[in-house]
Coordinates of C-alpha atoms in Angstrom, one line a residue:
M176 CA -59.2 -42.4 0.3
A177 CA -61.6 -44.9 -1.4
T178 CA -62.6 -44.4 -5.0
P179 CA -66.3 -43.2 -5.3
L180 CA -68.6 -45.9 -6.7
E181 CA -69.4 -43.8 -9.7
Q182 CA -65.7 -43.9 -10.8
I183 CA -65.3 -47.8 -10.6
R184 CA -66.0 -50.1 -13.6
N185 CA -65.8 -53.9 -13.2
F186 CA -65.7 -55.7 -16.5
C187 CA -64.4 -58.9 -18.2
I188 CA -63.4 -59.9 -21.7
I189 CA -65.3 -62.8 -23.2
A190 CA -64.8 -64.5 -26.6
H191 CA -64.3 -67.7 -28.5
I192 CA -60.8 -69.3 -28.1
D193 CA -58.1 -67.4 -29.9
H194 CA -60.1 -64.3 -30.8
G195 CA -57.6 -62.0 -29.0
K196 CA -58.7 -61.6 -25.3
S197 CA -55.3 -61.8 -23.7
T198 CA -53.7 -59.6 -26.4
L199 CA -56.4 -57.0 -25.9
A200 CA -55.8 -57.1 -22.1
D201 CA -52.1 -56.4 -22.9
R202 CA -53.0 -53.3 -24.9
L203 CA -55.3 -52.0 -22.1
L204 CA -52.6 -52.6 -19.5
E205 CA -50.1 -50.8 -21.7
L206 CA -52.4 -47.8 -22.5
T207 CA -53.4 -47.3 -18.8
G208 CA -49.7 -47.5 -17.7
T209 CA -50.5 -50.4 -15.3
I210 CA -47.4 -52.2 -16.6
D211 CA -44.3 -50.5 -17.8
A212 CA -43.7 -51.1 -21.5
R213 CA -40.3 -52.7 -20.7
N214 CA -42.0 -55.4 -18.5
L215 CA -44.8 -56.0 -20.9
K216 CA -44.7 -59.3 -22.7
E217 CA -47.2 -61.2 -24.9
Q218 CA -50.2 -62.5 -22.9
T219 CA -49.0 -60.8 -19.7
L220 CA -51.9 -62.1 -17.6
D221 CA -51.3 -65.7 -18.7
T222 CA -48.8 -66.4 -15.9
M223 CA -48.7 -70.2 -16.0
D224 CA -46.1 -71.9 -18.2
I225 CA -48.7 -74.2 -19.6
E226 CA -50.9 -71.2 -20.7
R227 CA -48.0 -69.6 -22.5
E228 CA -46.9 -72.8 -24.2
R229 CA -50.4 -73.7 -25.5
G230 CA -51.4 -70.1 -26.2
I231 CA -54.7 -70.4 -24.2
T232 CA -56.0 -68.9 -21.1
I233 CA -56.9 -71.4 -18.4
K234 CA -57.4 -69.3 -15.2
S235 CA -59.3 -66.1 -14.9
V236 CA -57.0 -63.3 -13.7
A237 CA -58.1 -60.0 -12.1
V238 CA -56.1 -56.8 -12.5
R239 CA -56.8 -53.2 -11.5
M240 CA -56.1 -50.3 -13.9
N241 CA -56.3 -46.5 -13.3
Y242 CA -57.5 -44.4 -16.3
R243 CA -58.2 -40.7 -16.7
A244 CA -61.1 -40.4 -19.1
S245 CA -62.0 -37.6 -21.5
D246 CA -64.4 -36.2 -18.9
G247 CA -61.3 -35.4 -16.7
L248 CA -62.2 -37.9 -14.0
D249 CA -59.9 -40.7 -12.7
Y250 CA -61.5 -44.1 -13.0
V251 CA -60.6 -47.5 -11.5
L252 CA -61.1 -50.3 -14.0
N253 CA -61.1 -53.8 -12.7
L254 CA -60.5 -56.2 -15.6
I255 CA -61.0 -60.0 -15.3
D256 CA -59.4 -61.9 -18.2
T257 CA -61.3 -65.1 -18.9
P258 CA -60.7 -68.4 -20.8
G259 CA -62.3 -69.1 -24.2
H260 CA -62.3 -72.9 -24.4
V261 CA -65.5 -74.8 -23.8
D262 CA -63.9 -76.9 -21.0
F263 CA -63.3 -73.7 -19.0
S264 CA -66.7 -72.1 -19.3
Y265 CA -67.1 -72.5 -15.5
E266 CA -64.2 -70.0 -15.0
V267 CA -66.1 -67.6 -17.2
S268 CA -69.4 -67.8 -15.3
R269 CA -67.5 -67.2 -12.0
S270 CA -65.9 -64.1 -13.5
L271 CA -69.2 -62.7 -14.8
A272 CA -70.6 -62.7 -11.3
A273 CA -68.0 -60.2 -10.2
C274 CA -68.7 -57.8 -13.0
E275 CA -71.3 -55.3 -14.3
G276 CA -70.2 -55.4 -17.9
A277 CA -68.4 -57.4 -20.5
L278 CA -66.4 -56.8 -23.7
L279 CA -67.6 -59.4 -26.3
L280 CA -64.8 -59.9 -28.8
V281 CA -65.6 -61.1 -32.3
D282 CA -62.8 -62.0 -34.8
A283 CA -63.3 -59.9 -37.9
A284 CA -62.1 -62.7 -40.1
Q285 CA -63.9 -65.7 -38.5
G286 CA -67.0 -64.0 -37.2
V287 CA -69.3 -65.3 -34.5
E288 CA -68.2 -68.7 -33.3
A289 CA -69.9 -71.3 -31.0
Q290 CA -68.2 -70.1 -27.8
T291 CA -68.9 -66.5 -28.6
L292 CA -72.5 -67.3 -28.6
A293 CA -72.4 -69.4 -25.4
N294 CA -70.4 -66.7 -23.5
A295 CA -72.7 -63.9 -24.7
Y296 CA -75.8 -65.9 -23.4
K297 CA -74.0 -66.3 -20.0
A298 CA -73.4 -62.6 -19.8
I299 CA -77.0 -61.8 -20.8
D300 CA -78.3 -64.2 -18.1
Q301 CA -76.3 -62.3 -15.5
N302 CA -77.8 -59.0 -16.8
L303 CA -74.4 -57.5 -17.8
E304 CA -74.0 -54.6 -20.1
I305 CA -72.3 -56.1 -23.2
I306 CA -70.1 -54.0 -25.5
P307 CA -69.5 -55.8 -28.8
V308 CA -65.9 -55.4 -30.1
I309 CA -64.7 -56.5 -33.6
N310 CA -61.1 -57.4 -33.3
K311 CA -58.3 -58.2 -35.9
I312 CA -59.5 -55.5 -38.3
D313 CA -56.0 -55.3 -39.7
L314 CA -56.1 -58.9 -41.2
P315 CA -56.3 -59.0 -45.0
S316 CA -59.3 -61.5 -44.7
A317 CA -61.2 -59.2 -42.2
D318 CA -64.9 -58.7 -43.2
I319 CA -66.1 -56.1 -40.8
E320 CA -69.6 -55.7 -42.3
S321 CA -70.2 -59.5 -42.1
A322 CA -69.1 -59.5 -38.4
R323 CA -71.5 -56.6 -37.7
R324 CA -74.4 -58.5 -39.3
Q325 CA -73.6 -61.7 -37.3
I326 CA -73.5 -59.8 -34.0
Q327 CA -76.9 -58.4 -34.9
D328 CA -78.6 -61.5 -36.4
V329 CA -77.0 -64.4 -34.4
I330 CA -76.5 -62.8 -31.0
G331 CA -79.1 -60.0 -31.1
L332 CA -76.9 -57.1 -30.1
D333 CA -76.6 -53.8 -31.9
G334 CA -73.8 -54.5 -34.5
D335 CA -73.5 -50.7 -35.4
S336 CA -72.4 -49.9 -31.9
A337 CA -69.5 -52.4 -32.1
I338 CA -66.0 -50.9 -31.5
L339 CA -63.5 -51.7 -34.2
T340 CA -60.0 -52.6 -32.9
S341 CA -56.8 -54.5 -33.6
A342 CA -55.5 -55.6 -30.3
K343 CA -52.1 -56.6 -31.9
V344 CA -51.2 -53.1 -33.1
G345 CA -53.3 -51.2 -30.6
T346 CA -55.8 -49.6 -33.0
G347 CA -59.1 -48.7 -31.2
A348 CA -57.8 -49.6 -27.7
H349 CA -58.5 -46.0 -26.5
D350 CA -62.1 -46.2 -27.9
I351 CA -62.6 -49.3 -25.8
L352 CA -61.5 -47.6 -22.6
E353 CA -63.8 -44.7 -23.3
G354 CA -66.6 -47.2 -24.1
I355 CA -66.1 -49.0 -20.8
V356 CA -66.4 -45.7 -18.9
A357 CA -69.4 -44.5 -20.9
R358 CA -71.4 -47.7 -21.4
I359 CA -70.7 -50.1 -18.5
P360 CA -72.7 -49.1 -15.3
A361 CA -70.9 -48.3 -12.0
P362 CA -71.2 -51.0 -9.4
K363 CA -74.1 -50.7 -6.9
G364 CA -73.6 -51.4 -3.2
D365 CA -74.2 -49.7 0.2
R366 CA -70.8 -49.0 1.8
S367 CA -72.5 -48.4 5.2
A368 CA -74.3 -51.8 5.1
P369 CA -73.0 -55.0 6.8
L370 CA -70.0 -56.5 4.9
R371 CA -70.7 -59.0 2.1
A372 CA -67.9 -60.0 -0.2
L373 CA -68.1 -62.8 -2.9
I374 CA -65.1 -65.2 -3.2
F375 CA -64.6 -65.7 -6.9
D376 CA -61.2 -67.4 -6.8
A377 CA -58.5 -68.6 -4.4
V378 CA -54.9 -69.8 -4.7
Y379 CA -52.6 -71.6 -2.2
N380 CA -49.3 -70.1 -1.2
S381 CA -46.8 -72.2 0.7
Y382 CA -45.7 -69.3 2.9
R383 CA -48.9 -67.3 3.4
G384 CA -51.6 -69.9 3.3
V385 CA -54.7 -69.4 1.1
I386 CA -55.0 -66.1 -0.8
V387 CA -58.6 -65.4 -1.5
Y388 CA -59.8 -63.1 -4.3
V389 CA -63.0 -61.2 -3.5
R390 CA -65.4 -58.7 -5.0
V391 CA -66.9 -56.6 -2.2
M392 CA -70.6 -56.2 -2.8
E393 CA -71.6 -54.3 0.3
G394 CA -69.9 -52.7 3.3
V395 CA -66.1 -52.2 3.9
L396 CA -63.4 -54.8 4.4
E397 CA -60.5 -53.6 6.6
T398 CA -57.1 -54.9 7.8
G399 CA -57.4 -56.3 11.3
M400 CA -61.1 -57.0 11.0
R401 CA -62.5 -60.3 12.2
V402 CA -64.4 -62.1 9.4
L403 CA -66.7 -65.1 9.0
M404 CA -67.1 -67.5 6.1
M405 CA -70.9 -67.8 5.8
S406 CA -71.0 -71.4 4.4
N407 CA -69.1 -73.1 7.2
G408 CA -68.8 -70.6 10.0
A409 CA -65.0 -70.5 9.9
R410 CA -63.6 -67.3 11.6
Y411 CA -60.4 -65.4 10.8
E412 CA -58.6 -62.1 11.3
V413 CA -57.7 -60.1 8.2
I414 CA -53.8 -60.0 8.0
E415 CA -53.5 -58.2 4.7
L416 CA -55.7 -56.7 2.0
G417 CA -54.9 -55.4 -1.4
V418 CA -55.4 -55.0 -5.1
M419 CA -53.8 -56.8 -8.1
T420 CA -51.9 -54.4 -10.4
P421 CA -51.2 -57.3 -11.6
G422 CA -48.7 -57.9 -8.7
M423 CA -50.1 -57.8 -5.2
Q424 CA -50.3 -54.2 -3.9
P425 CA -51.4 -54.0 -0.2
A426 CA -54.2 -51.5 0.8
K427 CA -55.8 -50.6 4.1
S428 CA -59.4 -51.3 3.0
L429 CA -61.6 -52.6 0.2
E430 CA -65.0 -51.0 -0.1
A431 CA -68.2 -52.0 -1.9
G432 CA -67.7 -52.2 -5.7
E433 CA -63.9 -53.0 -5.4
V434 CA -62.1 -56.2 -6.4
G435 CA -59.0 -57.4 -4.5
Y436 CA -57.3 -60.1 -2.5
L437 CA -57.5 -61.1 1.2
I438 CA -55.0 -63.0 3.4
C439 CA -56.2 -64.4 6.8
N440 CA -53.7 -67.1 7.6
I441 CA -56.1 -69.7 6.3
K442 CA -54.2 -73.0 6.7
T443 CA -56.9 -75.5 6.0
L444 CA -58.1 -75.7 2.4
L445 CA -61.5 -77.1 3.3
N446 CA -62.6 -73.7 4.9
T447 CA -62.3 -71.8 1.6
K448 CA -65.1 -72.3 -0.9
V449 CA -65.3 -70.4 -4.2
G450 CA -68.8 -68.7 -4.3
D451 CA -68.8 -68.3 -0.5
T452 CA -69.7 -65.0 1.2
V453 CA -67.3 -63.2 3.6
T454 CA -68.9 -61.1 6.3
A455 CA -67.8 -59.3 9.5
I456 CA -68.2 -61.1 12.9
Q457 CA -69.2 -57.9 14.8
N458 CA -72.0 -56.8 12.4
P459 CA -72.7 -59.9 10.2
A460 CA -74.9 -59.9 7.1
A461 CA -78.4 -61.5 7.4
E462 CA -78.0 -63.7 4.4
P463 CA -75.2 -64.8 2.0
L464 CA -74.8 -63.8 -1.6
P465 CA -76.3 -66.2 -4.2
G466 CA -72.9 -67.6 -5.0
Y467 CA -72.5 -70.2 -7.9
K468 CA -74.3 -73.3 -9.1
D469 CA -72.4 -76.4 -8.2
V470 CA -70.4 -77.7 -11.1
Q471 CA -71.4 -81.0 -12.7
P472 CA -68.4 -82.9 -14.1
V473 CA -69.1 -84.9 -17.3
V474 CA -65.9 -86.8 -17.9
F475 CA -64.4 -89.2 -15.4
C476 CA -61.1 -91.1 -15.1
G477 CA -58.9 -92.8 -12.5
M478 CA -55.6 -91.2 -11.5
Y479 CA -52.9 -93.1 -9.7
P480 CA -49.4 -92.3 -8.6
A481 CA -46.8 -94.2 -10.5
V482 CA -45.0 -94.7 -7.2
E483 CA -47.3 -96.0 -4.5
T484 CA -45.6 -94.0 -1.7
D485 CA -46.7 -90.7 -3.5
Y486 CA -50.4 -91.3 -2.6
Q487 CA -50.5 -88.7 0.2
E488 CA -48.5 -86.2 -1.9
L489 CA -51.1 -86.7 -4.7
R490 CA -54.0 -86.1 -2.2
D491 CA -52.4 -82.9 -1.0
A492 CA -51.7 -81.7 -4.6
L493 CA -55.3 -82.4 -5.6
E494 CA -56.6 -80.4 -2.6
R495 CA -54.5 -77.4 -3.4
L496 CA -55.4 -77.5 -7.1
Q497 CA -59.1 -77.8 -6.3
L498 CA -58.9 -74.6 -4.3
N499 CA -57.7 -72.8 -7.5
D500 CA -60.0 -74.8 -9.8
C501 CA -63.1 -76.0 -8.1
S502 CA -64.6 -77.3 -11.3
F503 CA -63.0 -80.7 -10.9
L504 CA -64.0 -83.2 -8.2
F505 CA -62.1 -86.1 -6.8
Q506 CA -62.6 -89.0 -4.4
A507 CA -60.4 -91.9 -3.2
D508 CA -60.5 -95.0 -5.3
S509 CA -58.5 -98.3 -5.6
S510 CA -57.7 -100.6 -8.4
D511 CA -56.4 -104.2 -8.4
A512 CA -53.9 -103.3 -11.2
L513 CA -52.8 -99.8 -10.1
G514 CA -53.3 -99.8 -6.3
L515 CA -54.5 -96.7 -4.3
G516 CA -55.5 -93.6 -6.3
F517 CA -58.4 -91.2 -7.0
R518 CA -61.4 -91.0 -9.2
L519 CA -61.6 -87.6 -10.8
G520 CA -64.5 -85.7 -12.6
F521 CA -63.7 -83.1 -15.3
L522 CA -65.7 -80.7 -17.6
G523 CA -64.0 -82.1 -20.7
L524 CA -60.9 -83.8 -22.1
L525 CA -58.8 -80.7 -22.4
H526 CA -59.7 -79.9 -18.7
M527 CA -58.4 -83.4 -17.8
E528 CA -55.2 -82.9 -19.7
I529 CA -54.5 -79.5 -18.1
I530 CA -55.1 -80.9 -14.6
Q531 CA -52.8 -83.8 -15.2
E532 CA -50.1 -81.5 -16.6
R533 CA -50.4 -79.1 -13.7
L534 CA -50.1 -81.9 -11.2
E535 CA -47.0 -83.2 -12.9
R536 CA -45.3 -79.8 -13.4
E537 CA -46.3 -77.9 -10.2
F538 CA -46.1 -80.8 -7.8
N539 CA -43.4 -83.0 -9.5
L540 CA -45.7 -86.1 -9.6
T541 CA -45.6 -89.0 -12.0
L542 CA -49.2 -90.2 -12.7
V543 CA -51.0 -93.0 -14.4
M544 CA -54.4 -92.2 -15.9
T545 CA -57.1 -94.7 -16.9
M546 CA -59.3 -94.3 -20.0
P547 CA -61.8 -91.4 -19.6
N548 CA -65.5 -92.2 -19.5
V549 CA -68.9 -90.6 -18.7
A550 CA -71.4 -91.3 -16.0
Y551 CA -74.3 -93.7 -16.6
H552 CA -77.7 -94.4 -14.9
I553 CA -78.5 -98.1 -14.4
K554 CA -81.9 -99.5 -13.4
K555 CA -81.5 -103.1 -12.1
T556 CA -84.1 -105.8 -12.6
G557 CA -85.1 -105.5 -8.8
G558 CA -85.9 -101.8 -9.3
Q559 CA -82.7 -100.5 -7.7
E560 CA -81.2 -97.5 -9.4
L561 CA -77.4 -96.9 -9.7
H562 CA -75.3 -94.0 -10.9
I563 CA -71.9 -95.3 -12.0
E564 CA -68.8 -93.4 -13.2
N565 CA -66.5 -96.4 -13.4
A566 CA -66.9 -99.4 -15.7
S567 CA -65.6 -101.8 -13.0
K568 CA -68.7 -100.9 -10.8
M569 CA -71.1 -102.0 -13.6
P570 CA -73.3 -105.0 -12.4
P571 CA -73.6 -108.2 -14.6
S572 CA -75.7 -107.8 -17.7
N573 CA -78.4 -110.3 -16.5
E574 CA -79.1 -107.9 -13.5
I575 CA -79.5 -104.8 -15.7
E576 CA -83.0 -103.8 -17.0
I577 CA -82.1 -100.4 -18.5
I578 CA -78.8 -98.5 -18.9
E579 CA -79.0 -94.8 -19.7
E580 CA -76.2 -92.6 -21.1
P581 CA -75.9 -88.8 -21.0
Y582 CA -77.0 -86.9 -24.2
I583 CA -75.8 -83.4 -25.2
E584 CA -77.1 -80.9 -27.7
A585 CA -74.2 -79.6 -29.8
D586 CA -74.0 -76.3 -31.7
I587 CA -71.4 -76.7 -34.5
L588 CA -70.5 -73.6 -36.5
C589 CA -68.5 -74.2 -39.7
P590 CA -68.2 -72.8 -43.2
T591 CA -71.0 -74.1 -45.5
E592 CA -68.6 -76.1 -47.7
Y593 CA -67.6 -78.4 -44.8
L594 CA -71.2 -79.1 -43.7
S595 CA -71.5 -82.5 -45.4
A596 CA -68.3 -83.7 -43.7
V597 CA -69.5 -82.5 -40.3
I598 CA -72.9 -84.3 -40.8
D599 CA -71.0 -87.5 -41.7
L600 CA -69.0 -87.2 -38.5
C601 CA -72.1 -86.6 -36.4
K602 CA -73.8 -89.7 -37.9
K603 CA -70.7 -91.8 -37.1
K604 CA -71.0 -90.6 -33.5
R605 CA -74.7 -91.7 -33.3
G606 CA -75.9 -88.0 -33.7
I607 CA -79.6 -87.1 -34.1
H608 CA -80.1 -84.2 -36.6
V609 CA -82.1 -81.3 -35.1
R610 CA -81.6 -78.5 -37.6
V611 CA -79.2 -76.4 -39.7
D612 CA -79.2 -72.6 -39.4
Y613 CA -77.5 -70.6 -42.2
I614 CA -75.8 -67.5 -40.6
D615 CA -74.9 -66.0 -43.9
A616 CA -73.9 -67.2 -47.4
R617 CA -70.6 -68.7 -46.1
R618 CA -71.3 -70.0 -42.6
C619 CA -73.9 -72.2 -40.9
M620 CA -74.7 -73.8 -37.6
A621 CA -75.6 -77.5 -37.4
V622 CA -77.5 -78.5 -34.2
Y623 CA -77.2 -82.2 -33.2
Q624 CA -78.1 -84.3 -30.2
M625 CA -75.6 -87.1 -29.5
P626 CA -74.3 -89.2 -26.7
L627 CA -71.7 -87.4 -24.6
G628 CA -69.5 -90.6 -24.5
E629 CA -69.1 -90.3 -28.3
I630 CA -67.6 -86.8 -28.2
V631 CA -65.3 -86.8 -25.1
L632 CA -62.4 -88.6 -26.7
D633 CA -61.7 -87.2 -30.1
F634 CA -64.7 -85.4 -31.6
Y635 CA -63.3 -81.9 -31.2
D636 CA -60.0 -82.9 -32.9
K637 CA -61.8 -84.6 -35.8
L638 CA -64.1 -81.6 -36.2
K639 CA -61.1 -79.2 -36.4
T640 CA -59.4 -81.5 -39.0
L641 CA -62.5 -81.9 -41.2
S642 CA -63.3 -78.2 -41.2
R643 CA -59.6 -77.1 -41.8
G644 CA -59.6 -75.5 -38.3
Y645 CA -62.7 -73.3 -38.9
G646 CA -65.3 -75.5 -37.1
S647 CA -66.2 -74.7 -33.5
L648 CA -68.2 -76.5 -30.9
E649 CA -70.4 -75.6 -27.9
Y650 CA -72.5 -78.2 -26.1
R651 CA -74.8 -78.6 -23.1
L652 CA -76.1 -81.6 -21.3
I653 CA -79.8 -82.2 -21.9
D654 CA -80.8 -85.6 -20.5
Y655 CA -80.1 -89.3 -20.1
R656 CA -81.5 -91.8 -22.6
P657 CA -81.5 -95.7 -22.9
G658 CA -78.8 -97.2 -25.1
E659 CA -77.4 -100.5 -26.3
L660 CA -74.4 -100.4 -24.0
V661 CA -72.1 -103.2 -22.9
K662 CA -69.0 -103.5 -20.6
L663 CA -65.8 -104.2 -22.5
D664 CA -63.3 -106.1 -20.4
I665 CA -59.6 -106.5 -21.2
L666 CA -58.2 -109.8 -19.9
L667 CA -54.5 -110.8 -19.6
N668 CA -54.1 -114.5 -19.3
G669 CA -57.7 -114.8 -18.2
E670 CA -57.6 -112.1 -15.5
A671 CA -59.5 -108.9 -16.1
V672 CA -57.6 -105.6 -15.7
D673 CA -60.2 -103.4 -14.1
A674 CA -58.3 -100.2 -15.0
L675 CA -58.8 -101.0 -18.7
S676 CA -62.5 -101.8 -18.6
S677 CA -64.8 -99.4 -20.5
I678 CA -68.5 -99.1 -21.3
V679 CA -69.2 -98.8 -25.0
H680 CA -72.0 -99.1 -27.6
R681 CA -72.6 -102.7 -28.7
D682 CA -71.8 -101.9 -32.4
R683 CA -68.4 -100.4 -31.4
A684 CA -67.3 -103.2 -29.0
V685 CA -65.5 -105.4 -31.5
P686 CA -63.6 -102.7 -33.4
L687 CA -62.6 -101.0 -30.2
G688 CA -61.6 -104.3 -28.5
R689 CA -59.5 -105.2 -31.6
Q690 CA -57.7 -101.8 -31.4
L691 CA -57.1 -102.1 -27.7
A692 CA -55.8 -105.6 -27.9
S693 CA -53.5 -104.8 -30.9
K694 CA -52.1 -101.8 -29.1
L695 CA -51.5 -103.7 -25.8
R696 CA -49.7 -106.5 -27.8
K697 CA -47.1 -103.9 -28.9
L698 CA -46.8 -102.2 -25.5
I699 CA -46.6 -105.2 -23.0
P700 CA -43.0 -106.6 -22.9
R701 CA -42.6 -110.3 -23.8
Q702 CA -42.4 -112.7 -20.8
Q703 CA -40.8 -116.1 -20.3
F704 CA -44.3 -117.5 -21.0
E705 CA -47.0 -116.9 -23.6
V706 CA -49.4 -114.0 -22.8
A707 CA -53.0 -114.0 -24.1
I708 CA -54.7 -110.6 -24.5
Q709 CA -58.4 -110.9 -24.8
A710 CA -61.3 -108.4 -25.2
A711 CA -64.5 -109.8 -23.7
I712 CA -68.2 -108.8 -23.2
G713 CA -69.4 -110.7 -20.1
N714 CA -68.2 -114.3 -20.6
R715 CA -67.9 -114.1 -24.4
V716 CA -64.4 -113.4 -25.8
I717 CA -64.7 -111.3 -28.9
V718 CA -61.0 -110.6 -29.7
R719 CA -57.7 -112.4 -28.9
E720 CA -54.1 -111.4 -29.4
T721 CA -51.1 -113.4 -28.3
I722 CA -47.6 -112.3 -27.1
S723 CA -45.4 -115.2 -27.8
A724 CA -42.9 -116.4 -25.1
M725 CA -39.2 -115.5 -25.2
R726 CA -37.4 -118.3 -26.9
K727 CA -34.3 -120.1 -25.8
N728 CA -32.8 -122.9 -27.9
V729 CA -32.3 -125.6 -25.1
T730 CA -31.2 -128.2 -27.6
A731 CA -28.3 -126.1 -29.0
K732 CA -25.7 -128.3 -27.2
C733 CA -27.1 -131.6 -28.5
Y734 CA -25.0 -132.3 -31.6
G735 CA -26.2 -135.8 -32.3
G736 CA -27.3 -139.0 -30.7
D737 CA -30.8 -140.1 -30.0
I738 CA -33.7 -137.8 -30.8
T739 CA -35.3 -138.6 -27.4
R740 CA -32.5 -136.5 -25.7
K741 CA -33.8 -133.4 -27.5
R742 CA -37.4 -134.3 -26.8
K743 CA -36.7 -134.7 -23.1
L744 CA -35.1 -131.2 -22.9
L745 CA -38.0 -129.6 -24.9
E746 CA -40.6 -131.3 -22.6
K747 CA -38.7 -130.0 -19.5
Q748 CA -38.7 -126.5 -20.9
K749 CA -42.4 -126.7 -21.7
E750 CA -43.2 -127.9 -18.2
G751 CA -41.2 -125.0 -16.7
K752 CA -43.1 -122.5 -18.8
R753 CA -46.4 -124.0 -17.8
R754 CA -45.4 -123.8 -14.1
M755 CA -44.2 -120.2 -14.5
K756 CA -47.5 -119.2 -16.2
Q757 CA -49.4 -120.4 -13.1
V758 CA -47.4 -118.2 -10.7
G759 CA -46.3 -115.4 -13.1
S760 CA -48.3 -112.1 -13.4
V761 CA -48.1 -109.7 -16.3
E762 CA -47.2 -106.1 -15.4
V763 CA -49.0 -103.5 -17.5
P764 CA -46.5 -100.7 -18.2
Q765 CA -47.5 -97.1 -17.6
E766 CA -47.0 -96.3 -21.3
A767 CA -49.9 -98.7 -22.0
F768 CA -52.4 -96.7 -20.0
M769 CA -51.1 -93.5 -21.6
A770 CA -51.3 -94.9 -25.2
L771 CA -54.8 -96.3 -24.6
L772 CA -56.0 -92.7 -23.9
R773 CA -55.0 -91.9 -27.4
V774 CA -56.6 -95.0 -29.0
N775 CA -58.5 -94.1 -32.2
E776 CA -62.2 -95.0 -31.6
E777 CA -63.1 -94.8 -35.2
S778 CA -64.9 -98.0 -36.4
E779 CA -62.9 -100.0 -38.8

């Protein structure tokens, strides 16, 4: 028998990175008896190896818990654990659409951080009921009153109603469960209406095809029912339904208000779109659910298989991974230096690292990545407008009238003592000062506008270093603005390597070119002939490094006699090297591309 709507609660946990979301989820699973204490491990819902190693949540995970509240009724609580890092905010917004309420976690020692604020605003935009929770109250440095004030002053929620907890030791976990039942509204939805279910995630299984995760908004979904995907008209028969506990537990039906999974023998990945609406073929819904906004990637790079024959395997792997993470985009691309591959768009540099690592681990691929860059708008002298994501597509400088780069507005929260160091960093990255808000006597928020291209590589790492780990960053794209930008080419023996081209600010071109050339000189193996490494802007070479040829003493056997004998041998060797240089090509090793990703862009 289906659970009455009044006894269902759908909620998620949102917070800044490392404020204890996954640990709190563990306590709730333990307290509700969803997972046996013997099987419970730290970060139970973080199932990927990469999540457990890095200690961060990457994928949202849904799990169903049964709880008998103090009013004597049995409730079904559907929890969706979400990521906290800025690069995975799209996962958070998808999870919020499947919920009616959210637990907003605030670290009692660190207070409200940039991502706390961003996630709170996302939840407010979705009209969710937000329950503030102050976590880590057992820490010696915990300042509960300060955390309450920040919840009130910075976010605008009632700080006095915040639940105090320590997810690590379990203090306050029972109060949270009671708060969820009392304060989060029950889902709305007519179970007699035509079926409408929102797809909020999907994963590919080699044996069962695509497993779709849905939140049923209206109607009833039953095993054996014939269903329709409203975005593309694909039709399927439901083979299996069920709920996550957190393992897959089959059920006969899912009714309005419930969250679960759906298996329909979906073989083709193209027919499953996150944000799509599932409806019944016999009695279809008149219109689909609102779904999600299309994601806009901000960081782009080329990805190529190290072995050319792995191209098709890489395509299949990207399609499967995109099903599970639709926030990255890819399209076929080719490079003179690296052959056939793909151009990928990501939400940030960590997002790019995670996708690369997942492809290498889960699909056993060896990949070569090019330098990451952002998208630019170019207006040519003839009036034609271009949108380029790859430096090799940039037209010659004499054809460009205006080149515009994306600008972001960044909210940087840090202790007041590190504010001057943060301001210096923002100035180096061409930041425009907007304002500084003082949250309390110890913490402040600096708001800066700066080019996105300046922050994608190393800004977050530098911010953490300068602020001793206390700084936090949240940013949003605002517009495109004209800039003094040039294309920096890397040439090997006069031939440009398209995969190493990048678009940079004119002031940074020489220092960056010098660093790239210096790094390549150490990474490219010596040849039988001299190799010239040059950094150039258009036809003007700005930096040159030389890898000297391998030496062989051809005159070693000449013990005496006329000097012309030695000269003849040396001239012969010289001619041979000149001929070899004409036909020889320089192979750029894979490590060079990897190392260039890590190149320090700081001006010398």
